[in-house]
Amino acid sequence: MPEPVLNRLRHCHIANYSIHLLGDRLFSYFEYHGDDLAADLALMAEDEATQRWWKLTAPCQVPVPEAAPGEWWATAEQVFLME
């Protein structure tokens, strides 16, 4: 991932971001430490470096069947957390 995209993620209060591959599925995880995720995601979407990255990676992604109509991602329900 290009450094400008990583910097934008950090600026948008995203930490511990990771991507995992299982067969032909990608799974990502991140922690959000801000106050307004929707606003930070909108800010990220306006970023030119991020737009270029998304254009490059979009052909590699297909929405999962669990995604809502018109949604790209599906949020997984957390069923356990050890603290």
mmCIF file with all atom_site columns, C-alpha atoms in Angstrom:
data_model
loop_
_atom_site.group_PDB
_atom_site.id
_atom_site.type_symbol
_atom_site.label_atom_id
_atom_site.label_alt_id
_atom_site.label_comp_id
_atom_site.label_asym_id
_atom_site.label_entity_id
_atom_site.label_seq_id
_atom_site.pdbx_PDB_ins_code
_atom_site.Cartn_x
_atom_site.Cartn_y
_atom_site.Cartn_z
_atom_site.occupancy
_atom_site.B_iso_or_equiv
_atom_site.pdbx_formal_charge
_atom_site.auth_seq_id
_atom_site.auth_comp_id
_atom_site.auth_asym_id
_atom_site.auth_atom_id
_atom_site.pdbx_PDB_model_num
ATOM 1  C CA . MET A 1 1  ? 0.000   0.000   0.000  1.00 0.00 ? 1  MET A CA 1
ATOM 2  C CA . PRO A 1 2  ? 1.484   3.396   -0.934 1.00 0.00 ? 2  PRO A CA 1
ATOM 3  C CA . GLU A 1 3  ? 2.694   5.581   1.924  1.00 0.00 ? 3  GLU A CA 1
ATOM 4  C CA . PRO A 1 4  ? 0.289   8.471   1.108  1.00 0.00 ? 4  PRO A CA 1
ATOM 5  C CA . VAL A 1 5  ? -2.642  6.064   1.500  1.00 0.00 ? 5  VAL A CA 1
ATOM 6  C CA . LEU A 1 6  ? -1.269  4.799   4.816  1.00 0.00 ? 6  LEU A CA 1
ATOM 7  C CA . ASN A 1 7  ? -0.836  8.390   5.983  1.00 0.00 ? 7  ASN A CA 1
ATOM 8  C CA . ARG A 1 8  ? -4.451  9.167   5.083  1.00 0.00 ? 8  ARG A CA 1
ATOM 9  C CA . LEU A 1 9  ? -5.616  6.133   7.075  1.00 0.00 ? 9  LEU A CA 1
ATOM 10 C CA . ARG A 1 10 ? -3.656  7.360   10.082 1.00 0.00 ? 10 ARG A CA 1
ATOM 11 C CA . HIS A 1 11 ? -5.022  10.897  9.647  1.00 0.00 ? 11 HIS A CA 1
ATOM 12 C CA . CYS A 1 12 ? -8.548  9.426   9.634  1.00 0.00 ? 12 CYS A CA 1
ATOM 13 C CA . HIS A 1 13 ? -7.965  7.803   13.040 1.00 0.00 ? 13 HIS A CA 1
ATOM 14 C CA . ILE A 1 14 ? -7.585  4.243   11.721 1.00 0.00 ? 14 ILE A CA 1
ATOM 15 C CA . ALA A 1 15 ? -5.055  2.016   13.486 1.00 0.00 ? 15 ALA A CA 1
ATOM 16 C CA . ASN A 1 16 ? -4.062  -1.642  13.535 1.00 0.00 ? 16 ASN A CA 1
ATOM 17 C CA . TYR A 1 17 ? -5.292  -2.070  9.972  1.00 0.00 ? 17 TYR A CA 1
ATOM 18 C CA . SER A 1 18 ? -4.577  -5.487  8.515  1.00 0.00 ? 18 SER A CA 1
ATOM 19 C CA . ILE A 1 19 ? -5.685  -7.489  5.499  1.00 0.00 ? 19 ILE A CA 1
ATOM 20 C CA . HIS A 1 20 ? -5.813  -11.285 5.432  1.00 0.00 ? 20 HIS A CA 1
ATOM 21 C CA . LEU A 1 21 ? -6.351  -13.695 2.539  1.00 0.00 ? 21 LEU A CA 1
ATOM 22 C CA . LEU A 1 22 ? -8.324  -16.923 2.866  1.00 0.00 ? 22 LEU A CA 1
ATOM 23 C CA . GLY A 1 23 ? -8.774  -18.725 -0.435 1.00 0.00 ? 23 GLY A CA 1
ATOM 24 C CA . ASP A 1 24 ? -10.200 -16.078 -2.725 1.00 0.00 ? 24 ASP A CA 1
ATOM 25 C CA . ARG A 1 25 ? -11.579 -13.877 0.070  1.00 0.00 ? 25 ARG A CA 1
ATOM 26 C CA . LEU A 1 26 ? -9.923  -10.892 1.696  1.00 0.00 ? 26 LEU A CA 1
ATOM 27 C CA . PHE A 1 27 ? -10.719 -10.050 5.283  1.00 0.00 ? 27 PHE A CA 1
ATOM 28 C CA . SER A 1 28 ? -9.689  -6.747  6.773  1.00 0.00 ? 28 SER A CA 1
ATOM 29 C CA . TYR A 1 29 ? -9.612  -5.493  10.326 1.00 0.00 ? 29 TYR A CA 1
ATOM 30 C CA . PHE A 1 30 ? -9.024  -2.043  11.720 1.00 0.00 ? 30 PHE A CA 1
ATOM 31 C CA . GLU A 1 31 ? -9.560  -0.099  14.902 1.00 0.00 ? 31 GLU A CA 1
ATOM 32 C CA . TYR A 1 32 ? -11.155 3.331   14.717 1.00 0.00 ? 32 TYR A CA 1
ATOM 33 C CA . HIS A 1 33 ? -10.100 5.859   17.348 1.00 0.00 ? 33 HIS A CA 1
ATOM 34 C CA . GLY A 1 34 ? -11.972 8.950   16.188 1.00 0.00 ? 34 GLY A CA 1
ATOM 35 C CA . ASP A 1 35 ? -15.341 10.528  16.922 1.00 0.00 ? 35 ASP A CA 1
ATOM 36 C CA . ASP A 1 36 ? -17.049 10.444  13.508 1.00 0.00 ? 36 ASP A CA 1
ATOM 37 C CA . LEU A 1 37 ? -16.330 7.425   11.321 1.00 0.00 ? 37 LEU A CA 1
ATOM 38 C CA . ALA A 1 38 ? -18.650 8.573   8.517  1.00 0.00 ? 38 ALA A CA 1
ATOM 39 C CA . ALA A 1 39 ? -16.875 11.944  8.299  1.00 0.00 ? 39 ALA A CA 1
ATOM 40 C CA . ASP A 1 40 ? -13.431 10.333  8.337  1.00 0.00 ? 40 ASP A CA 1
ATOM 41 C CA . LEU A 1 41 ? -14.439 7.840   5.636  1.00 0.00 ? 41 LEU A CA 1
ATOM 42 C CA . ALA A 1 42 ? -15.751 10.732  3.517  1.00 0.00 ? 42 ALA A CA 1
ATOM 43 C CA . LEU A 1 43 ? -12.457 12.576  4.020  1.00 0.00 ? 43 LEU A CA 1
ATOM 44 C CA . MET A 1 44 ? -10.596 9.450   2.953  1.00 0.00 ? 44 MET A CA 1
ATOM 45 C CA . ALA A 1 45 ? -12.768 9.127   -0.165 1.00 0.00 ? 45 ALA A CA 1
ATOM 46 C CA . GLU A 1 46 ? -11.824 12.687  -1.189 1.00 0.00 ? 46 GLU A CA 1
ATOM 47 C CA . ASP A 1 47 ? -8.090  11.930  -1.023 1.00 0.00 ? 47 ASP A CA 1
ATOM 48 C CA . GLU A 1 48 ? -6.523  11.691  -4.495 1.00 0.00 ? 48 GLU A CA 1
ATOM 49 C CA . ALA A 1 49 ? -3.887  9.093   -3.535 1.00 0.00 ? 49 ALA A CA 1
ATOM 50 C CA . THR A 1 50 ? -6.585  6.921   -1.956 1.00 0.00 ? 50 THR A CA 1
ATOM 51 C CA . GLN A 1 51 ? -8.785  7.293   -5.040 1.00 0.00 ? 51 GLN A CA 1
ATOM 52 C CA . ARG A 1 52 ? -5.912  6.112   -7.234 1.00 0.00 ? 52 ARG A CA 1
ATOM 53 C CA . TRP A 1 53 ? -5.295  3.140   -4.891 1.00 0.00 ? 53 TRP A CA 1
ATOM 54 C CA . TRP A 1 54 ? -8.980  2.202   -4.891 1.00 0.00 ? 54 TRP A CA 1
ATOM 55 C CA . LYS A 1 55 ? -9.100  2.399   -8.708 1.00 0.00 ? 55 LYS A CA 1
ATOM 56 C CA . LEU A 1 56 ? -6.135  0.029   -8.875 1.00 0.00 ? 56 LEU A CA 1
ATOM 57 C CA . THR A 1 57 ? -7.522  -2.447  -6.333 1.00 0.00 ? 57 THR A CA 1
ATOM 58 C CA . ALA A 1 58 ? -11.261 -2.296  -7.159 1.00 0.00 ? 58 ALA A CA 1
ATOM 59 C CA . PRO A 1 59 ? -11.087 -4.940  -9.927 1.00 0.00 ? 59 PRO A CA 1
ATOM 60 C CA . CYS A 1 60 ? -9.738  -7.404  -7.347 1.00 0.00 ? 60 CYS A CA 1
ATOM 61 C CA . GLN A 1 61 ? -12.799 -7.055  -5.120 1.00 0.00 ? 61 GLN A CA 1
ATOM 62 C CA . VAL A 1 62 ? -16.345 -8.346  -5.310 1.00 0.00 ? 62 VAL A CA 1
ATOM 63 C CA . PRO A 1 63 ? -18.988 -7.589  -2.669 1.00 0.00 ? 63 PRO A CA 1
ATOM 64 C CA . VAL A 1 64 ? -19.769 -10.539 -0.430 1.00 0.00 ? 64 VAL A CA 1
ATOM 65 C CA . PRO A 1 65 ? -23.288 -12.012 -0.559 1.00 0.00 ? 65 PRO A CA 1
ATOM 66 C CA . GLU A 1 66 ? -23.868 -10.734 2.992  1.00 0.00 ? 66 GLU A CA 1
ATOM 67 C CA . ALA A 1 67 ? -23.460 -7.093  1.914  1.00 0.00 ? 67 ALA A CA 1
ATOM 68 C CA . ALA A 1 68 ? -26.620 -4.993  1.835  1.00 0.00 ? 68 ALA A CA 1
ATOM 69 C CA . PRO A 1 69 ? -27.911 -3.891  -1.585 1.00 0.00 ? 69 PRO A CA 1
ATOM 70 C CA . GLY A 1 70 ? -25.689 -1.093  -2.866 1.00 0.00 ? 70 GLY A CA 1
ATOM 71 C CA . GLU A 1 71 ? -23.061 -1.732  -0.181 1.00 0.00 ? 71 GLU A CA 1
ATOM 72 C CA . TRP A 1 72 ? -19.533 -2.867  -0.949 1.00 0.00 ? 72 TRP A CA 1
ATOM 73 C CA . TRP A 1 73 ? -18.619 -4.264  2.465  1.00 0.00 ? 73 TRP A CA 1
ATOM 74 C CA . ALA A 1 74 ? -20.439 -6.272  5.084  1.00 0.00 ? 74 ALA A CA 1
ATOM 75 C CA . THR A 1 75 ? -19.818 -5.715  8.761  1.00 0.00 ? 75 THR A CA 1
ATOM 76 C CA . ALA A 1 76 ? -19.154 -8.897  10.682 1.00 0.00 ? 76 ALA A CA 1
ATOM 77 C CA . GLU A 1 77 ? -20.810 -9.267  14.056 1.00 0.00 ? 77 GLU A CA 1
ATOM 78 C CA . GLN A 1 78 ? -18.333 -9.571  16.889 1.00 0.00 ? 78 GLN A CA 1
ATOM 79 C CA . VAL A 1 79 ? -19.255 -12.634 18.899 1.00 0.00 ? 79 VAL A CA 1
ATOM 80 C CA . PHE A 1 80 ? -16.319 -12.729 21.331 1.00 0.00 ? 80 PHE A CA 1
ATOM 81 C CA . LEU A 1 81 ? -13.661 -10.371 22.674 1.00 0.00 ? 81 LEU A CA 1
ATOM 82 C CA . MET A 1 82 ? -11.104 -11.261 25.335 1.00 0.00 ? 82 MET A CA 1
ATOM 83 C CA . GLU A 1 83 ? -10.126 -8.157  27.283 1.00 0.00 ? 83 GLU A CA 1
#
